[in-house]
Coordinates of C-alpha atoms and ligand atoms in Angstrom, one line a residue:
X1 CA -155.6 -107.8 113.3
X2 CA -154.4 -105.7 110.5
X3 CA -156.2 -104.4 107.4
X4 CA -156.7 -101.4 105.1
X5 CA -159.9 -99.6 104.5
X6 CA -158.7 -98.9 100.9
X7 CA -159.4 -102.2 99.2
X8 CA -158.2 -102.5 95.6
X9 CA -155.3 -100.1 95.9
X10 CA -151.6 -100.9 96.1
X11 CA -151.3 -99.5 99.5
X12 CA -149.4 -100.8 102.5
X13 CA -151.7 -103.6 103.6
X14 CA -153.2 -104.5 100.2
X15 CA -154.3 -108.0 101.1
X16 CA -157.5 -109.4 102.6
X17 CA -157.7 -109.3 106.4
X18 CA -156.1 -112.4 107.9
X19 CA -154.9 -113.8 104.5
X20 CA -152.2 -116.5 104.7
X21 CA -148.8 -116.4 102.9
X22 CA -148.9 -112.7 102.1
X23 CA -145.2 -112.5 103.0
X24 CA -144.1 -114.7 100.1
X25 CA -142.7 -113.5 96.8
X26 CA -145.5 -115.4 94.9
X27 CA -148.2 -113.6 96.9
X28 CA -146.6 -110.3 96.5
X29 CA -146.3 -110.7 92.8
X30 CA -149.9 -111.6 92.4
X31 CA -150.7 -108.3 94.0
X32 CA -148.6 -106.4 91.5
X33 CA -145.4 -106.6 93.5
X34 CA -142.1 -105.6 91.9
X35 CA -144.0 -104.1 88.9
X36 CA -142.9 -100.6 89.8
X37 CA -139.3 -101.8 90.1
X38 CA -139.5 -103.5 86.7
X39 CA -141.0 -100.4 85.1
X40 CA -138.2 -98.2 86.6
X41 CA -135.3 -100.5 85.8
X42 CA -136.4 -102.3 82.6
X43 CA -138.6 -99.6 80.9
X44 CA -136.8 -96.5 82.3
X45 CA -140.0 -95.0 83.7
X46 CA -138.0 -92.6 85.8
X47 CA -134.4 -91.4 86.1
X48 CA -133.2 -91.3 89.7
X49 CA -133.8 -87.5 89.8
X50 CA -137.3 -88.1 88.3
X51 CA -138.2 -90.6 91.0
X52 CA -137.0 -88.3 93.7
X53 CA -139.2 -85.6 92.1
X54 CA -142.2 -87.9 92.4
X55 CA -141.5 -88.5 96.1
X56 CA -141.4 -84.7 96.6
X57 CA -144.7 -84.3 94.7
X58 CA -146.3 -87.1 96.7
X59 CA -145.9 -85.0 99.9
X60 CA -144.8 -88.1 101.7
X61 CA -143.6 -87.3 105.3
X62 CA -141.5 -89.6 107.4
X63 CA -143.6 -92.1 109.3
X64 CA -141.0 -92.7 112.1
X65 CA -142.5 -89.9 114.2
X66 CA -141.1 -86.5 113.2
X67 CA -143.0 -86.2 109.9
X68 CA -140.1 -84.7 108.0
X69 CA -140.8 -84.5 104.2
X70 CA -139.1 -87.5 102.7
X71 CA -138.2 -86.0 99.3
X72 CA -136.6 -83.0 100.9
X73 CA -134.6 -85.2 103.2
X74 CA -133.4 -87.2 100.2
X75 CA -132.3 -84.0 98.4
X76 CA -129.9 -83.2 101.3
X77 CA -127.9 -86.4 100.6
X78 CA -124.3 -85.3 100.0
X79 CA -122.9 -86.2 96.5
X80 CA -119.9 -88.3 97.9
X81 CA -120.2 -92.0 97.2
X82 CA -120.6 -94.6 98.5
X83 CA -123.8 -93.5 100.2
X84 CA -126.1 -95.7 102.3
X85 CA -129.8 -96.1 103.0
X86 CA -130.8 -97.3 106.4
X87 CA -134.2 -98.6 107.2
X88 CA -135.2 -97.9 110.8
X89 CA -137.1 -101.0 112.0
X90 CA -136.3 -100.5 115.6
X91 CA -139.9 -99.7 116.5
X92 CA -139.7 -99.5 120.3
X93 CA -142.1 -96.6 121.1
X94 CA -144.7 -97.9 123.5
X95 CA -148.0 -98.3 121.7
X96 CA -146.4 -98.6 118.3
X97 CA -146.5 -101.9 116.4
X98 CA -147.3 -101.0 112.8
X99 CA -143.9 -101.6 111.3
X100 CA -144.1 -105.1 112.7
X101 CA -147.1 -105.8 110.4
X102 CA -145.2 -104.7 107.3
X103 CA -142.2 -106.9 108.3
X104 CA -144.4 -109.9 109.1
X105 CA -147.2 -109.6 106.5
X106 CA -145.8 -107.7 103.6
X107 CA -141.9 -107.7 103.8
X108 CA -141.5 -107.7 100.0
X109 CA -143.1 -104.3 99.9
X110 CA -140.3 -103.0 102.1
X111 CA -137.7 -104.7 100.0
X112 CA -139.1 -103.2 96.8
X113 CA -139.5 -99.8 98.4
X114 CA -135.9 -99.9 99.5
X115 CA -134.5 -100.9 96.1
X116 CA -136.6 -98.1 94.5
X117 CA -135.2 -95.7 97.1
X118 CA -131.7 -96.8 96.5
X119 CA -132.2 -96.1 92.8
X120 CA -133.5 -92.6 93.5
X121 CA -130.6 -91.9 95.9
X122 CA -128.0 -93.4 93.5
X123 CA -126.8 -95.7 96.3
X124 CA -126.2 -99.4 96.2
X125 CA -126.4 -100.7 99.7
X126 CA -129.2 -100.6 102.2
X127 CA -129.3 -101.8 105.9
X128 CA -132.4 -102.7 107.8
X129 CA -131.9 -102.3 111.6
X130 CA -134.6 -104.4 113.3
X131 CA -135.2 -104.4 117.0
X132 CA -133.8 -107.5 118.6
X133 CA -137.1 -108.6 120.1
X134 CA -138.7 -108.8 116.6
X135 CA -137.5 -112.4 116.1
X136 CA -140.4 -113.5 113.9
X137 CA -140.5 -110.3 111.8
X138 CA -136.8 -110.7 111.2
X139 CA -137.3 -114.3 110.0
X140 CA -139.9 -113.1 107.5
X141 CA -137.8 -110.2 106.3
X142 CA -134.7 -112.4 106.0
X143 CA -136.7 -114.9 103.9
X144 CA -138.0 -112.1 101.7
X145 CA -134.5 -110.7 101.1
X146 CA -133.3 -114.2 100.2
X147 CA -136.2 -114.6 97.8
X148 CA -135.4 -111.2 96.2
X149 CA -131.8 -112.2 95.7
X150 CA -132.8 -115.5 94.1
X151 CA -135.4 -113.8 91.8
X152 CA -132.8 -111.2 90.6
X153 CA -134.4 -108.2 92.4
X154 CA -131.2 -107.9 94.5
X155 CA -127.6 -108.7 93.5
X156 CA -124.9 -107.4 91.2
X157 CA -127.0 -107.0 88.1
X158 CA -130.6 -106.4 89.1
X159 CA -133.1 -107.3 86.4
X160 CA -130.3 -107.2 83.9
X161 CA -130.2 -103.4 84.2
X162 CA -126.5 -103.3 85.0
X163 CA -127.2 -101.9 88.5
X164 CA -126.2 -103.5 91.8
X165 CA -128.4 -103.4 94.8
X166 CA -127.9 -105.1 98.2
X167 CA -129.8 -105.2 101.5
X168 CA -128.3 -106.4 104.8
X169 CA -130.4 -107.2 107.8
X170 CA -129.0 -106.1 111.2
X171 CA -130.5 -107.1 114.5
X172 CA -130.5 -104.7 117.4
X173 CA -130.3 -105.7 121.0
X174 CA -133.4 -104.2 122.5
X175 CA -132.6 -100.6 123.3
X176 CA -135.2 -97.9 122.6
X177 CA -132.5 -95.3 122.0
X178 CA -131.2 -97.2 119.0
X179 CA -134.3 -96.1 117.2
X180 CA -133.0 -92.5 117.3
X181 CA -131.2 -92.3 113.9
X182 CA -127.7 -91.4 115.1
X183 CA -127.9 -93.9 118.0
X184 CA -128.9 -96.4 115.4
X185 CA -125.9 -95.5 113.2
X186 CA -123.5 -95.9 116.1
X187 CA -125.0 -99.3 117.0
X188 CA -124.9 -100.4 113.3
X189 CA -121.2 -99.5 113.3
X190 CA -120.6 -101.7 116.4
X191 CA -120.4 -98.8 118.9
X192 CA -122.4 -98.0 122.0
X193 CA -125.9 -97.0 120.8
X194 CA -125.8 -93.4 121.9
X195 CA -127.1 -90.5 119.8
X196 CA -124.6 -88.1 118.2
X197 CA -124.6 -84.4 118.3
X198 CA -126.1 -82.9 115.1
X199 CA -124.9 -81.3 112.8
X200 CA -123.4 -83.0 111.0
X201 CA -126.6 -84.7 109.9
X202 CA -126.5 -88.3 108.6
X203 CA -127.2 -87.1 105.1
X204 CA -123.7 -85.6 105.2
X205 CA -121.8 -87.9 107.6
X206 CA -123.7 -91.0 108.5
X207 CA -122.9 -94.7 108.7
X208 CA -119.2 -95.5 108.3
X209 CA -118.7 -91.7 107.9
X210 CA -120.6 -91.8 104.6
X211 CA -123.7 -89.9 103.5
X212 CA -126.7 -91.8 104.8
X213 CA -130.5 -91.5 104.6
X214 CA -132.4 -93.0 107.5
X215 CA -136.0 -93.7 106.9
X216 CA -138.8 -95.6 108.8
X217 CA -140.1 -99.0 107.5
X218 CA -143.5 -97.5 106.6
X219 CA -142.0 -94.5 104.8
X220 CA -139.9 -96.8 102.5
X221 CA -142.7 -99.2 101.9
X222 CA -144.8 -96.2 100.8
X223 CA -142.3 -95.5 98.0
X224 CA -143.7 -98.5 96.0
X225 CA -147.1 -96.7 95.5
X226 CA -145.4 -93.5 94.5
X227 CA -143.2 -95.2 91.9
X228 CA -146.1 -97.2 90.6
X229 CA -148.8 -94.5 90.2
X230 CA -146.8 -91.2 90.5
X231 CA -146.6 -88.7 93.3
X232 CA -149.8 -86.9 92.5
X233 CA -151.8 -90.2 92.6
X234 CA -150.4 -90.9 96.0
X235 CA -151.4 -87.5 97.2
X236 CA -155.0 -88.2 96.2
X237 CA -155.4 -89.2 99.8
X238 CA -155.0 -86.0 101.7
X239 CA -156.4 -84.0 104.5
X240 CA -158.3 -80.7 104.1
X241 CA -155.1 -78.5 104.1
X242 CA -153.4 -80.9 101.7
X243 CA -150.3 -80.9 103.8
X244 CA -150.8 -84.5 105.1
X245 CA -150.9 -86.9 102.2
X246 CA -151.1 -90.7 101.5
X247 CA -152.2 -93.5 103.7
X248 CA -151.0 -94.1 107.3
X249 CA -150.9 -97.1 109.5
X250 CA -152.3 -96.7 113.1
X251 CA -151.6 -99.3 115.7
X252 CA -154.6 -99.1 118.1
X253 CA -154.3 -100.6 121.6
X254 CA -156.0 -100.1 124.9
X255 CA -159.7 -100.1 125.8
X256 CA -161.2 -100.8 122.4
X257 CA -163.2 -103.8 121.2
X258 CA -160.9 -104.6 118.2
X259 CA -157.3 -103.5 118.8
X260 CA -155.0 -103.9 115.8
X261 CA -153.2 -102.1 112.9
X262 CA -155.4 -100.1 110.5
X263 CA -154.5 -98.4 107.3
X264 CA -156.5 -95.2 106.6
X265 CA -156.1 -92.1 104.5
X266 CA -154.6 -89.1 106.2
X267 CA -157.2 -86.9 107.7
X268 CA -159.5 -89.8 108.8
X269 CA -161.4 -88.8 111.9
X270 CA -160.3 -90.6 115.1
X271 CA -164.0 -90.9 116.0
X272 CA -164.6 -93.1 112.9
X273 CA -161.5 -95.1 113.5
X274 CA -162.7 -95.8 117.1
X275 CA -166.4 -96.4 116.4
X276 CA -166.3 -98.1 112.9
X277 CA -162.9 -99.9 112.5
X278 CA -162.2 -100.7 116.2
X279 CA -165.8 -101.5 117.1
X280 CA -166.1 -98.8 119.7
X281 CA -164.9 -98.7 123.3
X282 CA -164.4 -102.0 125.2
X283 CA -167.7 -103.1 126.8
X284 CA -169.1 -99.7 125.9
X285 CA -167.1 -97.9 128.6
X286 CA -166.8 -94.1 128.2
X287 CA -163.6 -92.8 126.7
X288 CA -161.4 -90.9 129.1
X289 CA -158.1 -90.1 127.4
X290 CA -156.2 -90.6 124.2
X291 CA -152.5 -90.8 123.3
X292 CA -152.7 -90.6 119.5
X293 CA -149.1 -90.9 118.3
X294 CA -147.2 -93.2 120.6
X295 CA -146.1 -92.7 124.2
X296 CA -144.0 -89.6 123.5
X297 CA -146.9 -87.3 122.4
X298 CA -149.1 -85.2 124.7
X299 CA -152.2 -86.9 126.1
X300 CA -155.6 -85.4 125.4
X301 CA -159.0 -85.7 127.1
X302 CA -162.0 -87.5 125.5
X303 CA -163.7 -84.3 124.3
X304 CA -160.6 -83.2 122.4
X305 CA -159.9 -86.7 121.1
X306 CA -163.3 -86.9 119.4
X307 CA -162.4 -83.7 117.4
X308 CA -159.1 -85.0 116.1
X309 CA -158.6 -85.9 112.5
X310 CA -155.7 -88.3 112.0
X311 CA -153.2 -86.0 110.3
X312 CA -150.3 -83.8 111.3
X313 CA -152.2 -80.5 111.3
X314 CA -155.3 -81.5 113.2
X315 CA -153.2 -83.2 115.9
X316 CA -151.1 -80.0 116.3
X317 CA -154.2 -77.9 116.4
X318 CA -155.5 -80.0 119.3
X319 CA -152.3 -79.8 121.3
X320 CA -150.8 -83.1 120.4
X321 CA -148.7 -84.9 117.6
X322 CA -149.4 -87.6 115.1
X323 CA -146.0 -89.1 116.0
X324 CA -145.6 -92.7 114.9
X325 CA -149.4 -93.4 114.9
X326 CA -149.5 -95.4 118.1
X327 CA -153.0 -94.9 119.3
X328 CA -153.5 -95.7 123.0
X329 CA -157.1 -95.5 124.0
X330 CA -158.0 -95.2 127.8
X331 CA -161.4 -95.7 129.2
X332 CA -163.1 -94.3 132.4
X333 CA -161.5 -95.9 135.4
X334 CA -157.9 -95.5 134.1
X335 CA -155.7 -93.8 136.7
X336 CA -153.9 -91.1 134.8
X337 CA -151.2 -90.8 137.5
X338 CA -150.5 -94.5 137.0
X339 CA -150.6 -94.1 133.3
X340 CA -147.8 -91.5 133.6
X341 CA -145.9 -93.6 136.0
X342 CA -145.7 -96.4 133.5
X343 CA -144.5 -94.1 130.8
X344 CA -141.9 -92.4 132.9
X345 CA -140.5 -95.7 134.2
X346 CA -139.9 -96.6 130.5
X347 CA -138.1 -93.3 129.6
X348 CA -136.0 -93.3 132.8
X349 CA -134.9 -96.9 132.0
X350 CA -134.2 -96.1 128.3
X351 CA -132.2 -92.8 128.8
X352 CA -128.7 -93.4 127.4
X353 CA -127.3 -91.2 130.1
X354 CA -125.2 -88.7 128.1
X355 CA -127.2 -85.6 129.0
X356 CA -127.8 -84.5 132.6
X357 CA -131.3 -83.1 132.1
X358 CA -132.4 -86.5 130.6
X359 CA -130.3 -88.9 132.8
X360 CA -131.3 -87.1 136.0
X361 CA -134.6 -85.5 135.0
X362 CA -136.3 -88.7 133.8
X363 CA -135.4 -90.3 137.2
X364 CA -136.6 -87.3 139.2
X365 CA -139.9 -87.0 137.5
X366 CA -140.5 -90.7 137.6
X367 CA -139.8 -90.8 141.4
X368 CA -142.2 -87.9 142.0
X369 CA -145.0 -89.6 140.1
X370 CA -144.3 -92.9 142.0
X371 CA -144.7 -90.9 145.2
X372 CA -148.0 -89.3 144.1
X373 CA -149.4 -92.6 142.9
X374 CA -148.5 -94.2 146.2
X375 CA -150.4 -91.5 148.1
X376 CA -147.3 -89.9 149.5
X377 CA -147.0 -86.9 147.3
X378 CA -147.5 -83.2 148.2
X379 CA -148.8 -80.2 146.2
X380 CA -145.2 -79.0 146.0
X381 CA -144.4 -82.3 144.2
X382 CA -146.9 -81.4 141.5
X383 CA -145.3 -78.0 140.8
X384 CA -141.8 -79.6 140.9
X385 CA -142.9 -82.3 138.4
X386 CA -144.0 -79.6 135.9
X387 CA -141.0 -77.4 136.5
X388 CA -138.4 -80.2 136.1
X389 CA -140.2 -81.6 132.9
X390 CA -140.3 -78.0 131.5
X391 CA -136.5 -77.7 132.1
X392 CA -135.7 -81.0 130.3
X393 CA -137.2 -79.8 127.1
X394 CA -135.0 -78.7 124.2
X395 CA -131.7 -79.0 126.1
X396 CA -130.4 -82.4 125.2
X397 CA -128.6 -84.2 122.4
X398 CA -131.7 -86.1 121.2
X399 CA -135.4 -85.7 121.9
X400 CA -135.8 -88.6 124.4
X401 CA -135.9 -86.0 127.1
X402 CA -138.7 -84.1 125.4
X403 CA -140.4 -87.4 124.8
X404 CA -140.6 -87.9 128.6
X405 CA -141.4 -84.2 129.3
X406 CA -144.4 -83.9 127.0
X407 CA -146.5 -86.7 128.5
X408 CA -145.5 -85.5 132.0
X409 CA -146.6 -81.9 131.4
X410 CA -149.7 -82.9 129.5
X411 CA -150.9 -85.5 132.0
X412 CA -150.5 -82.9 134.7
X413 CA -152.1 -80.1 132.7
X414 CA -155.1 -82.1 131.4
X415 CA -155.7 -84.2 134.5
X416 CA -154.5 -81.9 137.3
X417 CA -157.5 -82.6 139.5
X418 CA -156.8 -86.3 139.5
X419 CA -153.2 -85.7 140.6
X420 CA -154.5 -83.4 143.4
X421 CA -157.0 -86.0 144.5
X422 CA -154.1 -88.5 145.0
X423 CA -152.4 -85.9 147.2
X424 CA -155.4 -84.9 149.2
X425 CA -156.8 -88.4 149.8
X426 CA -153.3 -89.9 150.4
X427 CA -154.1 -92.8 148.1
X428 CA -155.0 -93.7 144.5
X429 CA -158.7 -92.9 144.2
X430 CA -158.9 -95.7 141.6
X431 CA -157.9 -98.3 144.1
X432 CA -154.4 -98.8 142.7
X433 CA -152.1 -100.6 145.1
X434 CA -148.8 -99.1 144.5
X435 CA -145.9 -99.8 144.3
X436 CA -147.0 -103.1 143.0
X437 CA -144.9 -106.2 143.6
X438 CA -144.0 -106.6 139.9
X439 CA -142.6 -103.2 139.3
X440 CA -140.3 -102.4 142.2
X441 CA -137.8 -100.0 140.8
X442 CA -135.6 -97.6 142.8
X443 CA -137.6 -96.3 145.7
X444 CA -138.5 -92.6 146.0
Ligands
FMN1 C1 -135.6 -91.7 121.3 C2 -136.0 -91.9 119.8 C3 -136.5 -93.1 119.4 C4 -136.8 -93.3 118.0 N1 -137.3 -94.5 117.6 C5 -137.6 -94.6 116.3 C6 -138.0 -95.9 115.8 O1 -138.1 -96.9 116.6 N2 -138.4 -96.0 114.5 C7 -138.3 -95.0 113.7 O2 -138.5 -95.1 112.5 N3 -137.9 -93.8 114.1 C8 -137.5 -93.6 115.4 N4 -137.1 -92.3 115.8 C9 -137.0 -91.3 114.8 C10 -135.7 -91.4 114.0 O3 -134.6 -90.7 114.8 C11 -135.7 -90.8 112.6 O4 -136.3 -89.5 112.7 C12 -136.6 -91.6 111.7 O5 -136.1 -93.0 111.6 C13 -136.5 -91.0 110.3 O6 -137.3 -91.7 109.4 P1 -138.6 -91.0 108.7 O7 -138.1 -89.7 108.1 O8 -139.0 -92.0 107.6 O9 -139.6 -90.8 109.7 C14 -136.8 -92.2 117.2 C15 -136.3 -90.9 117.6 C16 -136.0 -90.8 119.0 C17 -135.5 -89.4 119.4
SF4_2 S1 -131.5 -86.9 125.6 FE1 -131.3 -88.7 126.8 S2 -131.3 -90.4 125.4 FE2 -130.9 -88.6 124.2 S3 -128.7 -88.4 124.1 FE3 -129.3 -87.3 125.9 S4 -129.2 -88.7 127.6 FE4 -129.2 -89.9 125.7

């Protein structure tokens, strides 16, 4: 299920819930699609610098996880040409499936957003790097790109404006690390998908050694609204501080009555999202824990969760991060040791192995948590878990190590008593049988 609470606006999911055919060019046009591009290219609504200025005014921040201001990032693009735009559609963070909805249900909005972004960046060629498992979304996007070429929105002379714009779709092969922008660039170039040391940043030396802007699907699709109505109109949706603007997609999974992707304005209370949009907790069970921004961000308890507004500042004030908007809701009865074990298994598996603290650290902390969940852990294990995770942070080429350390430290900090019960009782107090037959990784 996917829908916006902002009916009547040209936002990201501007079509009725469950509507058919929203991915076609005809449907997109009936919703005002490509009108911003026509106004920019045919009527000269903006110069490239003028559109970049609107993106800065909009306050749009990258929706891929880090929340870096998009206009500011664009202004770092080196002057050398050719330059490239890369759309990051790798979307592999556990709990995050919002880009998928844009690719499947509204792919033309991404295509239009990319062409407008190419215009603002004075670049001609964009790549979309889509995770390999997204076979159906790739088909939809591929069809939309073809339609856009046929309709003259892409090609050598777009809308007769004498400008060439091209988009190439590139399929990944199912590695989480290829979502990290420099790992993605290496993979796009045909190399091993391992992150590069920064600096130089992609805006200076990116794909094929040329200046490159990497942006998330949702970020680029949001540019359509900005080009259509202006940066200030986009920023009408804002939180109290005004530092988080626009609308944001949240993919909600876990113990809720109606999981799905919801578009809400920045600053929307989590409590309302849970109780009104998602229909409350599954079978009315009490909330126990929340991961608000995808698996990498610190977990919070129920009391804290209910105070969180869905924006960058409120999440930070409550000890977590907005991240990619992957909302994972956990009800009473969830074993938090098991929850951490599942996450760490993923990070250990996905570490690319270049940095020792990540390659070894993710394995060590995973094995400790496995032991604790199996009822074979000691109190020393708990201290070691925290110490190793702490030592992984901020010492590696990319932030995958941090992405494993933050959930580890926060699970232990917030739910320490539960970890201790596993040690003292010598078993999982929630009746978990571990290791289970389906997940036999390397033994502790
Ligand atoms: C391990 C790792 C995985 C990432 N995966 C993704 C991803 O799947 N999609 C994404 O947009 N950004 C991902 N990022 C963030 C990108 O490196 C980059 O910051 C982002 O694509 C920039 O786009 P934005 O400014 O529009 O957010 C990941 C980062 C790391 C460290
Ligand atoms: S932190 Fe991990 S995933 Fe990132 S470059 Fe180092 S080893 Fe690879």
